[in-house]
C-alpha positions in Angstrom: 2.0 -17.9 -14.7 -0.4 -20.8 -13.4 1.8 -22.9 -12.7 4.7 -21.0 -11.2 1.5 -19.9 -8.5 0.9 -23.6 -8.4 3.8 -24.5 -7.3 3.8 -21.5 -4.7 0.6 -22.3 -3.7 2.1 -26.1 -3.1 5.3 -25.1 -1.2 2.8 -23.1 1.6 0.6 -26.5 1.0 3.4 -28.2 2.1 4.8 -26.3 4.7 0.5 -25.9 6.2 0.3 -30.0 6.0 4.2 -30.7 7.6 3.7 -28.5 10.3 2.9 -29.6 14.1 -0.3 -27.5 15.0 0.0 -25.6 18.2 -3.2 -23.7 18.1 -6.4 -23.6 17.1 -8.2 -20.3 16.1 -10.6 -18.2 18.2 -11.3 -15.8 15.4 -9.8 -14.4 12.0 -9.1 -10.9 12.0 -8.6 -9.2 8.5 -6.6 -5.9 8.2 -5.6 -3.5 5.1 -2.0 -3.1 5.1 -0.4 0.2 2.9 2.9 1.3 2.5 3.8 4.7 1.0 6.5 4.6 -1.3 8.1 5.4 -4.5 8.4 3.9 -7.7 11.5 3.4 -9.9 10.9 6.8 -11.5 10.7 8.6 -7.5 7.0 9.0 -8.5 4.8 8.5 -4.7 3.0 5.5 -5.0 0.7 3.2 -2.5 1.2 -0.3 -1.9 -1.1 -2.6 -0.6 -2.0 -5.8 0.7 -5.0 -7.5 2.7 -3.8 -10.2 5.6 -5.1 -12.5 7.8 -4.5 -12.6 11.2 -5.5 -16.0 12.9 -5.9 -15.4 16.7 -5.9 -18.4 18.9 -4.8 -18.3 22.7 -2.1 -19.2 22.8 -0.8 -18.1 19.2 -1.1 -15.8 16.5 -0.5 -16.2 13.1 -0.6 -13.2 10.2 -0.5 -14.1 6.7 -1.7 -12.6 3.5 -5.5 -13.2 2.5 -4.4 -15.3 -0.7 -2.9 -17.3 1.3 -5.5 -17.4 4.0 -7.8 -18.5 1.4 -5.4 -21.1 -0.5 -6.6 -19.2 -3.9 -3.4 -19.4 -6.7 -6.2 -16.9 -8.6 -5.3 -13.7 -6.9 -2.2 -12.6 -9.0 -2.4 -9.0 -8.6 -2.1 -9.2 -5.1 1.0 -12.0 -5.0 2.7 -9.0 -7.2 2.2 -7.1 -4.0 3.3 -9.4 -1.6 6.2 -9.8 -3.4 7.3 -6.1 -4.0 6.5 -5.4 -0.3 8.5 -8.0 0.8 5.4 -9.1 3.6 6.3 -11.7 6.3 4.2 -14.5 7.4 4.5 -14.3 11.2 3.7 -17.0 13.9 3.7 -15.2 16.7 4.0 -18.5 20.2 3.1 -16.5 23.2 3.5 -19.7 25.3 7.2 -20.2 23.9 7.6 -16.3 23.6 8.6 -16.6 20.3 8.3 -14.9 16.9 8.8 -16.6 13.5 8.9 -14.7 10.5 8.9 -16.8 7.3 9.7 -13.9 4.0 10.8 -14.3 0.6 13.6 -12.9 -0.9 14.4 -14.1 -4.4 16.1 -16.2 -4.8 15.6 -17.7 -1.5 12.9 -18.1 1.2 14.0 -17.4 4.4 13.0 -18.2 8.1 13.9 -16.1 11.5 13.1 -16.8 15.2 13.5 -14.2 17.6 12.2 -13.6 21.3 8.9 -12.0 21.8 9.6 -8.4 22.2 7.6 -6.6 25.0 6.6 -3.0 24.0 6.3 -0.5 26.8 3.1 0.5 25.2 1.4 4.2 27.0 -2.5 3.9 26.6 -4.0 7.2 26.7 -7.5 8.4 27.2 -8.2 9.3 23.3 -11.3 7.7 21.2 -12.2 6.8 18.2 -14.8 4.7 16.5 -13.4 2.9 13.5 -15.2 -0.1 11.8 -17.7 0.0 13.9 -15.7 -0.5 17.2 -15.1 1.9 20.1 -10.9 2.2 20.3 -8.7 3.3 22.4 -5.4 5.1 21.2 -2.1 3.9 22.4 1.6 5.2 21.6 4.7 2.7 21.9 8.3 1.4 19.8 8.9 -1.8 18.2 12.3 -2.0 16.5 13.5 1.3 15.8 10.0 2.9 14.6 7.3 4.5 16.8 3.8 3.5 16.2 0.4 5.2 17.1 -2.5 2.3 17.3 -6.2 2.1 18.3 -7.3 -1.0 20.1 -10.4 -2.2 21.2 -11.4 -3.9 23.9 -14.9 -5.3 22.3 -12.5 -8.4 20.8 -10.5 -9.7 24.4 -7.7 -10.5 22.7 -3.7 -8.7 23.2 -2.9 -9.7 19.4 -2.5 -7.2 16.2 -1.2 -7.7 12.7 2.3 -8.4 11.8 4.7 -8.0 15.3 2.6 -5.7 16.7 0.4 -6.4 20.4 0.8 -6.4 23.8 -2.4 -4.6 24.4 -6.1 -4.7 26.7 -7.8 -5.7 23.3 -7.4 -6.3 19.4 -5.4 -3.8 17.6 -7.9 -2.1 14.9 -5.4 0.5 13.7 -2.1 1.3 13.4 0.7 3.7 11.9 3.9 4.5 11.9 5.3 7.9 13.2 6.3 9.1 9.5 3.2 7.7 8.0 4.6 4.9 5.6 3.5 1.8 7.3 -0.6 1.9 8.2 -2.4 -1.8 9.2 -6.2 -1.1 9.6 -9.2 -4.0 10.7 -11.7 -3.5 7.7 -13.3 -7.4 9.3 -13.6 -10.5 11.3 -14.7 -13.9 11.0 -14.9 -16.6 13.9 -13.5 -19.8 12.5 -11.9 -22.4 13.8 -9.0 -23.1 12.0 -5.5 -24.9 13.1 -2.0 -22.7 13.4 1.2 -24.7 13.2 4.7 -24.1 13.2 6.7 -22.6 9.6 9.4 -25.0 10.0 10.2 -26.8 6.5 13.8 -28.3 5.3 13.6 -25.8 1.7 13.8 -22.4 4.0 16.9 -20.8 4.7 17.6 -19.6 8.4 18.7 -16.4 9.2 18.3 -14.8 12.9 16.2 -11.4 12.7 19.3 -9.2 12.6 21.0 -11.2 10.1 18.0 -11.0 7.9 17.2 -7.1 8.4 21.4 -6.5 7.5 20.7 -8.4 3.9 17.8 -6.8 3.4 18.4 -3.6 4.2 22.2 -4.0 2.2 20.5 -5.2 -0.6 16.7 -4.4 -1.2 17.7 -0.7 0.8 20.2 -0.1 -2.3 19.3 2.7 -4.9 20.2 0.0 -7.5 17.1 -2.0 -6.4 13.5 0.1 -7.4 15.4 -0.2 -11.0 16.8 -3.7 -11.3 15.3 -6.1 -8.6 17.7 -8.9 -9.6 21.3 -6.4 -9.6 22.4 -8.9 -6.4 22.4 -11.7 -8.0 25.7 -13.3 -9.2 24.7 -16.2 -11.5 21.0 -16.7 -13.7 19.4 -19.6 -12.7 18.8 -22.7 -15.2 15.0 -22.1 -15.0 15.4 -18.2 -15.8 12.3 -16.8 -17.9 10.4 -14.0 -18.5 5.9 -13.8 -18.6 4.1 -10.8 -18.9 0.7 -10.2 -16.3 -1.8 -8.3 -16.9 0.5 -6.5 -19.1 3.2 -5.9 -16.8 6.6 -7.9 -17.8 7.9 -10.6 -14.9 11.0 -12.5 -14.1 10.5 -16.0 -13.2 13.3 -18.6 -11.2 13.5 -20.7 -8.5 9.1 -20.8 -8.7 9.3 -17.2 -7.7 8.0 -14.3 -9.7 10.0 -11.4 -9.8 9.5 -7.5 -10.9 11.5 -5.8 -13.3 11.3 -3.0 -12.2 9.8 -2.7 -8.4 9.0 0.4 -5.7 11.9 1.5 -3.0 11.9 -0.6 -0.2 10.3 0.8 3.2 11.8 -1.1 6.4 9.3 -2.1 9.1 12.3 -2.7 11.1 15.5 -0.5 12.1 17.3 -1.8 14.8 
């Protein structure tokens, strides 16, 4: 188990010391992210993740907190980010570019798309959350309609994962049918460098290309009950380890469930 979350721990290393900086941060904005769901059984269950969200000027970058913190200790919460399928996104407002670097055993893959504009309508609602005053806004990003509250005590258009566009950080926000929620529980003003994802080991895939395989193969029934039914051949390195009493796959210096929750899309077009 310690050393297959080495070697993860060393590929994002790797990756963090290869790549050409672009940005440096203004803050570090951290965020609870849930996803309603079901198990393998149908049972409702809750997902969840904490992220980071580096905010520079002219970049953003979201990953998870382990990784924000370089910390191989946090197992529990790699399990999540694995079953949730969570995307590291570098968000280049300068080039207007997204990247969205995801693993999907057995392969990690990378996407760039253009930075998509969301006709956002602000409305006069309130709300104080964390401490901060918001401001409620409605608007679509790919298919799904989100509700977020923004503040404009942080001067910054950015949010977690794909989401921003607005007159100040995003503190909250939820999808329409109440699966996806992202909300600020902190901050931290660091200065800390955001680079490109580019690395020879990842596999390229546009944004469509990727949501098609995903939602083909993680979006099939099969999937909750046998994570690994897509693929055609074992690997040489194929294993099994138990954590925290809880029995894992291992290949490829991936860990993966066998058994895992029904996938939720954050994207549908």
């Amino acid at each position: 188990m310690k050393k297959i979350l080495a070697t993860m721990m060393a590929l994002a290393l790797t990756i963090a010391a290869q790549a050409e900086r672009i940005d440096s941060t203004q803050f570090v904005a951290f965020y609870n992210y849930t996803i309603q769901t079901q198990d393998d059984e149908g049972q409702n269950v809750t997902d969840s993740i904490r992220l980071a969200l580096l905010v520079g000027t002219r970049a953003t970058y979201c990953t998870t907190v382990l990784a924000y913190n370089r910390d191989g200790r946090a197992s529990s919460e790699m399990m999540n980010a694995f079953i949730m399928h969570h995307q590291n996104v570098l968000t280049d407002v300068e080039k207007s570019e997204v990247v969205a670097l995801e693993p999907i055993y057995p392969y990690r893959y990378l996407s760039k798309e253009p930075l998509a504009k969301v006709d956002w309508t602000l409305t006069e609602d309130t709300l104080t959350i964390s401490g901060l005053p918001c401001h409620r806004a409605t608007g679509k990003l790919y298919g799904k309609q989100w509700t977020v509250w923004y503040t404009e005590e942080m001067p910054s258009s950015a949010g977690p994962w794909k989401l921003r566009g607005l007159p100040g950080l995003i503190v909250k926000a939820e999808d329409s049918e109440g699966i996806h929620c992202f909300e600020l529980y902190g901050t931290k003003n660091e200065v800390r460098g955001i680079g490109t994802l580019d690395h020879p080991e990842l596999q390229k895939l546009s944004r469509k290309k990727l949501m098609e395989f995903k939602k083909k193969t993680l979006g099939n029934p099969r999937y909750a009950k046998e994570p690994t039914y897509y693929v055609a051949e074992e690997p040489d390195d194929f294993g099994e380890m138990r954590v925290n009493g809880v029995v894992y796959y291992s290949a490829n210096h991936m860990l993966i469930p066998q058994k895992s929750h029904v996938y939720q899309p954050l994207e549908l077009e």
